[in-house]
mmCIF file of C-alpha atoms and ligand atoms in Angstrom:
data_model
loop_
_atom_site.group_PDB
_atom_site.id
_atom_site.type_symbol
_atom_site.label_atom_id
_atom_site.label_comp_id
_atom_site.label_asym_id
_atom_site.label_seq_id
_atom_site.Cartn_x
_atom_site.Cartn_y
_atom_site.Cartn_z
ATOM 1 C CA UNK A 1 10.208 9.504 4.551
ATOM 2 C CA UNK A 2 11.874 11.043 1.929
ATOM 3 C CA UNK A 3 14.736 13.780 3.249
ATOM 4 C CA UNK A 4 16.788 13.950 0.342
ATOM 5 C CA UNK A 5 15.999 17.624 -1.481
ATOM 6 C CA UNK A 6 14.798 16.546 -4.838
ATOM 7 C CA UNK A 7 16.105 17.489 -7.952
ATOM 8 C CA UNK A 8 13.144 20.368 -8.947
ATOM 9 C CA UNK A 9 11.336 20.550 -12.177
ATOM 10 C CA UNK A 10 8.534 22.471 -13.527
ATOM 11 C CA UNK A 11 5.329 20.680 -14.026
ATOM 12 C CA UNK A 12 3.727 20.980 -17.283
ATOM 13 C CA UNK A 13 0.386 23.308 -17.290
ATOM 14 C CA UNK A 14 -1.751 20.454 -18.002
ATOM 15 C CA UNK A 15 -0.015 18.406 -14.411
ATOM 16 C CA UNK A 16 -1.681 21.621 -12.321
ATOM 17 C CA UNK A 17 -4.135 23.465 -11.952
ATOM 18 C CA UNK A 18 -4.673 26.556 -14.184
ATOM 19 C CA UNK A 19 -4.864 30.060 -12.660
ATOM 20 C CA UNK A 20 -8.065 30.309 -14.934
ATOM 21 C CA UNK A 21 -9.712 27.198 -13.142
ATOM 22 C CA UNK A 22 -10.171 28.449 -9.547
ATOM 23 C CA UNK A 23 -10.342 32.049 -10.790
ATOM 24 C CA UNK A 24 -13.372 31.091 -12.914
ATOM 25 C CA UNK A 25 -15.421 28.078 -11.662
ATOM 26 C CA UNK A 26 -17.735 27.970 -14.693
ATOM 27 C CA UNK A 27 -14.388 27.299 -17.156
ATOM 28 C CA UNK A 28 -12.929 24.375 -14.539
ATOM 29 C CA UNK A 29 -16.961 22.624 -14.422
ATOM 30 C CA UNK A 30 -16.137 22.667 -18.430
ATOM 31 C CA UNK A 31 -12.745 21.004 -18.151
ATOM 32 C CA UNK A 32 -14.151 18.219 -16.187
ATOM 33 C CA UNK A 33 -16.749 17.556 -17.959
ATOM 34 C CA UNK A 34 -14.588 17.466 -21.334
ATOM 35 C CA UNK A 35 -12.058 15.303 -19.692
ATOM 36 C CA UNK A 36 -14.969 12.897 -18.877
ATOM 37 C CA UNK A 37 -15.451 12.648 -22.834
ATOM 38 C CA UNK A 38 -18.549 14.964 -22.689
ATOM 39 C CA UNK A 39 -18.808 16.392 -26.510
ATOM 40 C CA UNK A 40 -18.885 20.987 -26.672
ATOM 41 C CA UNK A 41 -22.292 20.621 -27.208
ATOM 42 C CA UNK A 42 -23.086 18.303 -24.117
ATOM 43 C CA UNK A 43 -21.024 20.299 -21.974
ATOM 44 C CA UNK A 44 -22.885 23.095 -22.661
ATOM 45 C CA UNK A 45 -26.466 21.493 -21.841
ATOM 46 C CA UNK A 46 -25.298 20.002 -18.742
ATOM 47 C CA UNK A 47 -23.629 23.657 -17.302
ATOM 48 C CA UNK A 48 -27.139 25.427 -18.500
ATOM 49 C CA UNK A 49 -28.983 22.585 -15.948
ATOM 50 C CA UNK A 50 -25.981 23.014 -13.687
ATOM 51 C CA UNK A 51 -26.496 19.079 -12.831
ATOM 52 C CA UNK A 52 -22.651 18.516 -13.054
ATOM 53 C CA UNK A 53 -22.703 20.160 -9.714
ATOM 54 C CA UNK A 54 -23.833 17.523 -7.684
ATOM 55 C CA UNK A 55 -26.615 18.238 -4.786
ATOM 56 C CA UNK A 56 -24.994 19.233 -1.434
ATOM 57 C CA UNK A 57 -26.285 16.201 -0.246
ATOM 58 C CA UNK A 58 -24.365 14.228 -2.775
ATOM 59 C CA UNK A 59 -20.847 15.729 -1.863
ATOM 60 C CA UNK A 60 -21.918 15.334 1.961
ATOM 61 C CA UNK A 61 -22.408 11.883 1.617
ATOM 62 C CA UNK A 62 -19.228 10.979 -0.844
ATOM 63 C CA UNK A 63 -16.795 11.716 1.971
ATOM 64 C CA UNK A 64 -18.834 9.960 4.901
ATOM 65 C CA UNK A 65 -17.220 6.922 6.658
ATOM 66 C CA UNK A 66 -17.767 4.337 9.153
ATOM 67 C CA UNK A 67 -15.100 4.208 11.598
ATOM 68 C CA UNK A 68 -13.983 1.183 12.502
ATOM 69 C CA UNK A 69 -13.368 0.288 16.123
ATOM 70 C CA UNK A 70 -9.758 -1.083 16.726
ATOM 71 C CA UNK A 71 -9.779 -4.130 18.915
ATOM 72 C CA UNK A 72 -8.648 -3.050 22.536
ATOM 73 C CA UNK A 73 -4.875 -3.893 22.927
ATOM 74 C CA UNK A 74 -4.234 -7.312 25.664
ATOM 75 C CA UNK A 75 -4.154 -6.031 28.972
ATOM 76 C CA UNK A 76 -1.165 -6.193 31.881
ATOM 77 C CA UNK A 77 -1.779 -10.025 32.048
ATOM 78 C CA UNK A 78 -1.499 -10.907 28.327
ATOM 79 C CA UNK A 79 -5.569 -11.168 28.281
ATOM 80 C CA UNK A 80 -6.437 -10.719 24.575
ATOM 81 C CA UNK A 81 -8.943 -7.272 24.712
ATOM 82 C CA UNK A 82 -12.355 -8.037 24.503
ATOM 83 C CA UNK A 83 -14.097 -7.950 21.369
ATOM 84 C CA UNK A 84 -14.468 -4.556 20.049
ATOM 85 C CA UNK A 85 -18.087 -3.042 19.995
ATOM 86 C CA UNK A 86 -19.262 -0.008 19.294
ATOM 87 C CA UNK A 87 -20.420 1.997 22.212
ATOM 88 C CA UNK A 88 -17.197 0.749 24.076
ATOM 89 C CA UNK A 89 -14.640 2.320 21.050
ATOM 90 C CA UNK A 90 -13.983 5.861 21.515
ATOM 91 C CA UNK A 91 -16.577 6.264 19.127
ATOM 92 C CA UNK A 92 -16.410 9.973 17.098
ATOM 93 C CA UNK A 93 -20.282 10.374 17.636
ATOM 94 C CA UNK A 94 -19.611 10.564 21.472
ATOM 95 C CA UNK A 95 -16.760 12.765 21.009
ATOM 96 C CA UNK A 96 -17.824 15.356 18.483
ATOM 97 C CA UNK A 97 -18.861 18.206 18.671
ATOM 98 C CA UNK A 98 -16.086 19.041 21.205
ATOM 99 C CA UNK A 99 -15.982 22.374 23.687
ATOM 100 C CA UNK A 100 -15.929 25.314 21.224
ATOM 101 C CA UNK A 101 -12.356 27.148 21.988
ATOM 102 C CA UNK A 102 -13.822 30.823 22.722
ATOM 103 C CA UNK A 103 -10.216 32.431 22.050
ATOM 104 C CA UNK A 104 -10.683 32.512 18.494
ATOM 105 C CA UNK A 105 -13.317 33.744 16.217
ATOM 106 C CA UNK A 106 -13.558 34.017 12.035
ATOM 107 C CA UNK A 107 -13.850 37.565 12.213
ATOM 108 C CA UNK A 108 -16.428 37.333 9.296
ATOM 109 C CA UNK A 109 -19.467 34.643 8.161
ATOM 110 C CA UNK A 110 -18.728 30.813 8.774
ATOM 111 C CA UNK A 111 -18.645 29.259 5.083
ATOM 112 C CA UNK A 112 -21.451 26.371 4.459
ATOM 113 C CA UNK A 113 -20.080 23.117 4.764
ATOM 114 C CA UNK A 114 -21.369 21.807 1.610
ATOM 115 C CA UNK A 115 -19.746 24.866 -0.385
ATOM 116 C CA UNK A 116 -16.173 23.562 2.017
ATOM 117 C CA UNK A 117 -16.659 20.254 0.910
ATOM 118 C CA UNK A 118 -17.434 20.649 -2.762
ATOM 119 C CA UNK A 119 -14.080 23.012 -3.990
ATOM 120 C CA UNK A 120 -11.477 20.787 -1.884
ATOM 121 C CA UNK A 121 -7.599 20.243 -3.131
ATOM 122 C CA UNK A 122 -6.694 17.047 -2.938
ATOM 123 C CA UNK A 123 -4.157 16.066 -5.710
ATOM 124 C CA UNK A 124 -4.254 12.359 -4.906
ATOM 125 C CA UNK A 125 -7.863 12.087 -5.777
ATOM 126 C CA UNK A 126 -7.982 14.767 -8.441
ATOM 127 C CA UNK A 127 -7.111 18.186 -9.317
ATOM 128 C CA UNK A 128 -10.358 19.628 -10.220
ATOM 129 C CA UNK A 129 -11.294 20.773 -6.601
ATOM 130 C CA UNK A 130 -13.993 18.120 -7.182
ATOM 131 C CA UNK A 131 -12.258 15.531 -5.198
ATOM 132 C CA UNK A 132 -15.690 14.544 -3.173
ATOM 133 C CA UNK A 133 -16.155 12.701 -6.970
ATOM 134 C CA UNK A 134 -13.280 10.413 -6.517
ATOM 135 C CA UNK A 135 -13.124 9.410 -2.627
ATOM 136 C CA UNK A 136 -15.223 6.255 -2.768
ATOM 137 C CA UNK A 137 -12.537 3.343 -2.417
ATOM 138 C CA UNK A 138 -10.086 5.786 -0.279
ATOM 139 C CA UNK A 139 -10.678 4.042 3.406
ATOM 140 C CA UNK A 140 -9.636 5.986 5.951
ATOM 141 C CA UNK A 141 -10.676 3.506 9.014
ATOM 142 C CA UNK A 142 -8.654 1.750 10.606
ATOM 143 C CA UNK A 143 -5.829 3.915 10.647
ATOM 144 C CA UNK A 144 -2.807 4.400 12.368
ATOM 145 C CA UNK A 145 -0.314 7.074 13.152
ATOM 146 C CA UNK A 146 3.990 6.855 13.252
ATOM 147 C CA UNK A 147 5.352 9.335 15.241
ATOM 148 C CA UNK A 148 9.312 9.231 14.745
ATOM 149 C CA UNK A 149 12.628 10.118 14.073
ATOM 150 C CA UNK A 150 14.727 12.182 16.610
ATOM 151 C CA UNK A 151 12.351 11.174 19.861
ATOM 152 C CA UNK A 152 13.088 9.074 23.117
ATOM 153 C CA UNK A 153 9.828 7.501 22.318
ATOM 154 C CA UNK A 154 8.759 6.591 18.622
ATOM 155 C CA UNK A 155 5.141 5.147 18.925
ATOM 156 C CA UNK A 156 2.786 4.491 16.514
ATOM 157 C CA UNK A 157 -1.245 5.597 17.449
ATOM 158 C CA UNK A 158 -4.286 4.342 15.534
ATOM 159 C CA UNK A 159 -7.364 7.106 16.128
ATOM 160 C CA UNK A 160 -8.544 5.327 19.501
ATOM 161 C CA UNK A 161 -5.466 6.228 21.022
ATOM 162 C CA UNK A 162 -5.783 9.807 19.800
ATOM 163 C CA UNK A 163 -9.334 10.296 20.946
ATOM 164 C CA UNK A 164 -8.574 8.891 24.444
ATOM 165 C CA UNK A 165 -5.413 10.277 25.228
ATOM 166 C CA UNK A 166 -5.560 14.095 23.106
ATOM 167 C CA UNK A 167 -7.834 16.547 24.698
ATOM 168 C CA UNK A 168 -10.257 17.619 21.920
ATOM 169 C CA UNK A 169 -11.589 20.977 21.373
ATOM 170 C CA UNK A 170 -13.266 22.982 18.654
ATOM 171 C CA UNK A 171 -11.437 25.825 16.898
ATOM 172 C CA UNK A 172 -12.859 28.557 14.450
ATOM 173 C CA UNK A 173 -10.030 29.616 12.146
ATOM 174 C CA UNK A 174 -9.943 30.884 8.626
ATOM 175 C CA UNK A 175 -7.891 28.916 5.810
ATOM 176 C CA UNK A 176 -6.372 30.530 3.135
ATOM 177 C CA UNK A 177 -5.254 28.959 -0.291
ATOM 178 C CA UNK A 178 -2.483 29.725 -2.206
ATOM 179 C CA UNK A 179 -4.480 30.420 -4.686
ATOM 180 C CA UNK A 180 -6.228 33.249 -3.123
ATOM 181 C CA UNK A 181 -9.781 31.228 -1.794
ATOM 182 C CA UNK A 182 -10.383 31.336 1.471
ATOM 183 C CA UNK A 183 -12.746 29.877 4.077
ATOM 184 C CA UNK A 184 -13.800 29.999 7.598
ATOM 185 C CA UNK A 185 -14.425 26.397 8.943
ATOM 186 C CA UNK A 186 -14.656 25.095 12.598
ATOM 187 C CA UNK A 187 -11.995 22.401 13.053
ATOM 188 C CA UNK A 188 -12.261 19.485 16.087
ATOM 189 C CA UNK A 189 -8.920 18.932 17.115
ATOM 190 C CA UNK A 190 -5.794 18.707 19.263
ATOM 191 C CA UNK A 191 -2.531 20.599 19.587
ATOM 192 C CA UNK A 192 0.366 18.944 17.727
ATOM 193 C CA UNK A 193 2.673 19.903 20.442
ATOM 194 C CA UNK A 194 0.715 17.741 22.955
ATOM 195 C CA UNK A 195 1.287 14.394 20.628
ATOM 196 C CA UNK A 196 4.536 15.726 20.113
ATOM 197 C CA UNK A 197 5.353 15.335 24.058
ATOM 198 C CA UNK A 198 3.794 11.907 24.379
ATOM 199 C CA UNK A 199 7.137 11.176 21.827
ATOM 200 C CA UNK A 200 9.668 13.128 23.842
ATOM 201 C CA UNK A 201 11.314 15.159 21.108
ATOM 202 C CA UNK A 202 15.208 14.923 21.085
ATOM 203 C CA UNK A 203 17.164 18.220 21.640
ATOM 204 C CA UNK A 204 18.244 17.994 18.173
ATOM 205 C CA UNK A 205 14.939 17.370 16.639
ATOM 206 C CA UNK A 206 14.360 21.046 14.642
ATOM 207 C CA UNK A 207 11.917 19.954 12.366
ATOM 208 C CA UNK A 208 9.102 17.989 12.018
ATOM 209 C CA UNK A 209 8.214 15.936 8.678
ATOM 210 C CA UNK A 210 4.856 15.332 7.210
ATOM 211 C CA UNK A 211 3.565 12.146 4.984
ATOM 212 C CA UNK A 212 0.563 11.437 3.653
ATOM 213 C CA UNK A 213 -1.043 7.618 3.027
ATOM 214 C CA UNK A 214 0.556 5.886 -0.432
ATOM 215 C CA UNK A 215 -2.247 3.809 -1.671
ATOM 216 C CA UNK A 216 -2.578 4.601 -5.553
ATOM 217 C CA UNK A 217 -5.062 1.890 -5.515
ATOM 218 C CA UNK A 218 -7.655 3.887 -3.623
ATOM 219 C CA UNK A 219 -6.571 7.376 -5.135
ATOM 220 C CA UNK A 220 -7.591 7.531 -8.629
ATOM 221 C CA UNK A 221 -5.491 10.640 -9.474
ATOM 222 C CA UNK A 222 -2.106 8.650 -7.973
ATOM 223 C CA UNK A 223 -2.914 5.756 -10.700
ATOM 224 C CA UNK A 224 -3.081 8.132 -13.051
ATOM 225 C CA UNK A 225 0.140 9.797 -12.310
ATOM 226 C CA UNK A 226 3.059 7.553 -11.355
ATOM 227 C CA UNK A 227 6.521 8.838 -10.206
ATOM 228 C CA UNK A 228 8.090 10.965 -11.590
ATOM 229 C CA UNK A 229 4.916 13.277 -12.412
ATOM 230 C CA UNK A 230 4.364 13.774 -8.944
ATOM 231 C CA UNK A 231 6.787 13.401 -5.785
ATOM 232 C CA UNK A 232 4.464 11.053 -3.720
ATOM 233 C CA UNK A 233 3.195 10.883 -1.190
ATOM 234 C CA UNK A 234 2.296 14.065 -0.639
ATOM 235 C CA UNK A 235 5.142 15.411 2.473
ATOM 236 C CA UNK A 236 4.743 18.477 4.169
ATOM 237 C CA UNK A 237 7.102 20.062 6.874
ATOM 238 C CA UNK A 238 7.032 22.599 9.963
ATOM 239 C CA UNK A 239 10.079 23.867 12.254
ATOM 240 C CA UNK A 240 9.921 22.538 15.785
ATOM 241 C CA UNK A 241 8.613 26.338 16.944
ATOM 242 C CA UNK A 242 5.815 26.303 14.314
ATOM 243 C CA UNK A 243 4.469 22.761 15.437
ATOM 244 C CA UNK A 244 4.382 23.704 18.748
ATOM 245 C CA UNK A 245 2.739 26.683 18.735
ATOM 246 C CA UNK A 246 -0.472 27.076 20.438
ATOM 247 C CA UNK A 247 -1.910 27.775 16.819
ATOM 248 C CA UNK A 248 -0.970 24.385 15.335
ATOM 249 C CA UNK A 249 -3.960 21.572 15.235
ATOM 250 C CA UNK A 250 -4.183 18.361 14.209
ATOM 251 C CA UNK A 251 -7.794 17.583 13.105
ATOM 252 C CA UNK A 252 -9.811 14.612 13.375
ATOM 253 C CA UNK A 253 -13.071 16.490 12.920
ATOM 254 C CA UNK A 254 -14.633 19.466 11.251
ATOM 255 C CA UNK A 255 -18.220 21.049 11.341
ATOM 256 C CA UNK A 256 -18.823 18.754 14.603
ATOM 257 C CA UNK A 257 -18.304 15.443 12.863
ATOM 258 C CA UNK A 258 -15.179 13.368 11.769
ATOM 259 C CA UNK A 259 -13.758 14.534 8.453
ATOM 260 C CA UNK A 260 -15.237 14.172 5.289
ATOM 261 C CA UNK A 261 -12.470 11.849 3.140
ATOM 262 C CA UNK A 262 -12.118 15.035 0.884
ATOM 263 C CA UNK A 263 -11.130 17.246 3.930
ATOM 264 C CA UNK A 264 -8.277 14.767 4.709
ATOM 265 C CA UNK A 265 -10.215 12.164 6.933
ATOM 266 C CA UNK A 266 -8.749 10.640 9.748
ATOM 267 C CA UNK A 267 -6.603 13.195 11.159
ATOM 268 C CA UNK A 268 -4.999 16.125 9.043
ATOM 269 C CA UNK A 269 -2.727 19.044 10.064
ATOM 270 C CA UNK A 270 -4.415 22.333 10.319
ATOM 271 C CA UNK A 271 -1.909 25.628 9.962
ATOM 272 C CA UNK A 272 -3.781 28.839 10.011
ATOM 273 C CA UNK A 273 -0.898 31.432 9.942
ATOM 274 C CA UNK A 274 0.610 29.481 6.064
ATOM 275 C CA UNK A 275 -1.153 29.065 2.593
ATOM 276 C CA UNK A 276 -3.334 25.953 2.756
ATOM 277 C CA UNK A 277 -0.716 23.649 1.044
ATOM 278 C CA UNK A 278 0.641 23.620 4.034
ATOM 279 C CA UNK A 279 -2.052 21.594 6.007
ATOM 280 C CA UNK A 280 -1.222 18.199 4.847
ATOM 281 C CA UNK A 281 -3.974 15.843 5.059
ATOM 282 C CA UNK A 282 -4.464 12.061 5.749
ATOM 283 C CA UNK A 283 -1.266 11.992 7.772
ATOM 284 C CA UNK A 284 0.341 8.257 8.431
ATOM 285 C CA UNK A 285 3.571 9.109 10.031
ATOM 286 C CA UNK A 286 4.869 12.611 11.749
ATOM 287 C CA UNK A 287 8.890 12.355 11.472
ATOM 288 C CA UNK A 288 10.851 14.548 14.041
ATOM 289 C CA UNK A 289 14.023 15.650 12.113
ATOM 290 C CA UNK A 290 17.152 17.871 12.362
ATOM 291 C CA UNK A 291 16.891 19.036 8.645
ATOM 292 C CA UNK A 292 14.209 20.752 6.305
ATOM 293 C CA UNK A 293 12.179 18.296 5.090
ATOM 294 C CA UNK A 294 11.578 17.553 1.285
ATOM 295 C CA UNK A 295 8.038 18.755 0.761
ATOM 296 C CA UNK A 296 5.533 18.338 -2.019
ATOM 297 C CA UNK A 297 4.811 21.224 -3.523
ATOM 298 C CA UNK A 298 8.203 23.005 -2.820
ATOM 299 C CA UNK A 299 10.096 20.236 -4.859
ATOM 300 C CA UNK A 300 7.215 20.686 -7.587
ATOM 301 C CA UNK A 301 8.118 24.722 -7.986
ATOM 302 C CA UNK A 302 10.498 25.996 -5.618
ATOM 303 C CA UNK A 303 9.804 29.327 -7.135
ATOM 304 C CA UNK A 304 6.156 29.216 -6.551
ATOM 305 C CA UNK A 305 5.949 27.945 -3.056
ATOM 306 C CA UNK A 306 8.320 28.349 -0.479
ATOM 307 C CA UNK A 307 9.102 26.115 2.872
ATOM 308 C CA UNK A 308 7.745 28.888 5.319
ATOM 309 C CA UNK A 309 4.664 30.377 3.052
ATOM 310 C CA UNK A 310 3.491 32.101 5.311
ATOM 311 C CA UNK A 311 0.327 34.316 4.171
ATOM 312 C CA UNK A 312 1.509 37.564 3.072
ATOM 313 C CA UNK A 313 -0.489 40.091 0.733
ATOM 314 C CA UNK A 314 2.877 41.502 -0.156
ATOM 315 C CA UNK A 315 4.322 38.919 -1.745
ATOM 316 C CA UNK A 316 2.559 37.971 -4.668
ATOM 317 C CA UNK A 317 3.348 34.546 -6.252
ATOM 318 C CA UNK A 318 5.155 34.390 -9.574
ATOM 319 C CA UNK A 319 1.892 33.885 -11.304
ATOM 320 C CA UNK A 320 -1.045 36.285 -9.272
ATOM 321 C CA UNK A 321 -1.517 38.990 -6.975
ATOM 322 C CA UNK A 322 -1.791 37.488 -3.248
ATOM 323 C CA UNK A 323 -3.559 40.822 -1.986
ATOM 324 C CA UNK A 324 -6.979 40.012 -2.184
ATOM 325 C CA UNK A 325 -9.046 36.868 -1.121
ATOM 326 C CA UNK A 326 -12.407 35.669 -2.355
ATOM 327 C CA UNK A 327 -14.697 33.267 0.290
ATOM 328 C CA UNK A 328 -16.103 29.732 -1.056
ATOM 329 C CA UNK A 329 -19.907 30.247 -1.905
ATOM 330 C CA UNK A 330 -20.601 33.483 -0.914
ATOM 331 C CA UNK A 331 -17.685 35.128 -2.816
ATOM 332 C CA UNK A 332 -17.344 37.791 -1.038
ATOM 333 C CA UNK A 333 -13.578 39.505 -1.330
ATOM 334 C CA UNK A 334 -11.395 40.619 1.406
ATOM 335 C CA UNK A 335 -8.139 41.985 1.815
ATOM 336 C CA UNK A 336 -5.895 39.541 2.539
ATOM 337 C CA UNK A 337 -4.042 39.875 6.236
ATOM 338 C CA UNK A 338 -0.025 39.239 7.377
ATOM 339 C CA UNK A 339 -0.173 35.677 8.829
ATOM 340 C CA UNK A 340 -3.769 35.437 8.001
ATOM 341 C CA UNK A 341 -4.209 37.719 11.084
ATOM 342 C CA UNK A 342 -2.640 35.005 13.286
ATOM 343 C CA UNK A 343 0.080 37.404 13.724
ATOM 344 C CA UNK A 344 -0.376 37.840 17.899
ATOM 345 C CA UNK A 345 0.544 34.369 18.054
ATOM 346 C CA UNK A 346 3.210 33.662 15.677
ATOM 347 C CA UNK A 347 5.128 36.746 14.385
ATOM 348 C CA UNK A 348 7.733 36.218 16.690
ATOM 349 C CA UNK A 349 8.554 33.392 15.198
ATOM 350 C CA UNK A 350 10.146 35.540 12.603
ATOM 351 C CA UNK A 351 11.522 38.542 13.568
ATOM 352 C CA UNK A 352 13.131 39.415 10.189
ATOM 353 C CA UNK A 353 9.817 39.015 8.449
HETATM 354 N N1 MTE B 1 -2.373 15.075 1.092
HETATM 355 C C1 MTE B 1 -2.762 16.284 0.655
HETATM 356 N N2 MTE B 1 -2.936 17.280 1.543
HETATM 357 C C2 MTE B 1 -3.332 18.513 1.126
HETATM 358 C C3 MTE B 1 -3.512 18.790 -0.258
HETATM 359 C C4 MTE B 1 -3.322 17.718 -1.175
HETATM 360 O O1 MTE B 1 -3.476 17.850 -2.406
HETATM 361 N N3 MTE B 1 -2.951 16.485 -0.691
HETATM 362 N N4 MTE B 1 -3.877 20.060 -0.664
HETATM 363 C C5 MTE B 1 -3.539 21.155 0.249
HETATM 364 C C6 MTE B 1 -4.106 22.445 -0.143
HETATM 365 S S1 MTE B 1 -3.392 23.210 -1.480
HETATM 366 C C7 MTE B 1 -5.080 23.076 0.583
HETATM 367 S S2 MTE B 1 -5.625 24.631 0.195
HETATM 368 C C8 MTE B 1 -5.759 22.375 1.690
HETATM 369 C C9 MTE B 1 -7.252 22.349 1.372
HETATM 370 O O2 MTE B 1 -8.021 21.831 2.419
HETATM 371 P P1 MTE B 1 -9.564 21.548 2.109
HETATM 372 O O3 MTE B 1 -9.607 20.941 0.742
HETATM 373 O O4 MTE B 1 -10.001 20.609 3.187
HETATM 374 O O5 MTE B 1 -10.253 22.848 2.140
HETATM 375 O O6 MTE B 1 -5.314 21.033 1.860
HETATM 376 C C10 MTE B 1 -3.917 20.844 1.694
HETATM 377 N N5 MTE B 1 -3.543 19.493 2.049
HETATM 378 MO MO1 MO B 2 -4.117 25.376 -1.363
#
């Protein structure tokens, strides 16, 4: 875990991704198809039968996994477990979909979950939005989970510990991007804060660090972009009060399933209140700390995207207006809200704001 505040420099335009690209999806289909080598012409042929696209079926299916059991830990007596099958694993299909959380509601339509899981950011496989593309060799089963840092009890978790001992629950909550898309996707999930007390956070322990897996190997964009393009792996950080607020998820499942790999299968951190960059995904180790962590995007452009970024319509980033928001495949526009209307649960948690 990297705690040392980096140096900042400014990517070049071609290292992210152009205001015109997620402002106009037409012109970023073009720019992936031309980086593939597709000729003006072809590129034009292929946009007119739109069969760049992929069928929602296809991007459904890219990010599908098998998990993996994880062979039961030996018992009291030094018994090796029994060999792991199946129906005895806390296997996702038994646990999804959880209880629906009734205390929160989108406020507006629920977005498709193919039109979710086709425009996804996920710089380690790409920065198109088309990461369903690229997921095939990422293997998110079996996984595990470091939790530690400033706690009486570091531990590490793989996603059978998680599903037994984290009470899941479904959660309706609206995401909002940075770059001014939004959607409204149910999550399956469990409160940070009660992984965080299975740890037993140190008094001094003000912040907690984020990390995402390092496998360049199985993330074609990583290959493609060694140090020092990019600061991986991708970190992301809370305070202590933000990851234990009531608001604060970590997911493990999303539209009553696991995760598709593009949504940041196995388990991913889910903050409605901030801009999306925020909710880090693919998480391998959760790092209680008494300093702001280094974090991804805010060592990229410190100008552009702050520790807290918290959603705020009147504060527009160096680069666009934040006051509007546009909904993935219906496109429908709304104003965009203080804390992304989370503010009944977190605006105390800055009272100069
Ligand atoms: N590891 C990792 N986590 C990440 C990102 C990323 O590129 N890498 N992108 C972030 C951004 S900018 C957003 S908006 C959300 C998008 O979540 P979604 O693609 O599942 O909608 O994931 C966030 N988490
Ligand atoms: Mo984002």
């Amino acid at each position: 875990m990297q705690f040392i505040i980096r140096r900042p420099w400014q990517l070049s335009q071609r290292d992210h991704t152009p205001e015109a690209v997620y402002l106009r999806q037409k012109l970023h289909r073009r720019q992936f198809l031309a980086s593939l080598g597709v000729s003006a012409a072809g590129i034009g042929a292929l946009l007119l039968q739109g069969c760049d696209k992929g069928t929602d079926d296809e991007v459904l299916k890219a990010g599908n996994y098998e998990p993996i059991p994880t062979a039961p830990a030996a018992d009291a007596n030094g018994e090796p477990g029994h060999e792991p099958i199946v129906g005895d694993s806390v296997a996702p299909q038994g646990m999804y979909p959880a209880r629906r959380n009734d205390k929160f509601e989108y406020g507006r339509a629920e977005t498709v979950e193919a039109q979710a899981a086709r425009y996804t950011n996920f710089y380690e496989f790409d920065s198109s939005k088309m990461s369903w593309r690229y997921v095939t060799k990422f293997q998110p089963s079996p996984w595990t989970v470091e939790v530690d840092g400033l706690c009486a009890k570091p531990r590490t978790f793989d996603l059978d510990d998680l599903h037994k001992l984290m009470p899941l629950e479904e959660r309706a909550y609206r995401h909002r991007c940075v770059e001014t898309w939004a959607m409204c996707v149910p999550w399956t999930g469990f409160r940070l804060s009660e992984l965080l007390k299975l740890v037993e956070p140190q008094p001094a322990a003000k912040f907690v660090a984020f990390e995402t897996f390092d496998r360049p190997s199985q993330a074609p964009h990583r290959g493609a972009s060694p140090p020092p393009s990019y600061p991986w792996p991708y970190t992301e950080g809370l305070t202590i009060a933000e990851a234990t607020n009531e608001l604060t998820l970590l997911a493990t499942g999303m539209y009553g399933h696991t995760l598709l790999k593009q949504h940041g299968a196995p388990v991913r951190l889910v903050v409605p209140w901030k801009y999306g960059f925020k909710s880090i995904k693919s998480i391998v180790r959760i790092t209680l700390a008494d300093k702001p962590p280094a974090t991804f995007w805010n060592t990229l452009m410190p100008d552009e995207y702050d520790f807290e970024a918290n959603v705020n319509p009147h504060v527009s980033h160096p680069r666009w207006s934040q006051r509007v928001e546009k909904m993935l495949g219906s496109g429908e526009k709304h104003p965009t809200v203080i804390y992304n209307g989370y503010g009944s649960y977190v605006a105390d948690l800055y009272p100069k704001a």
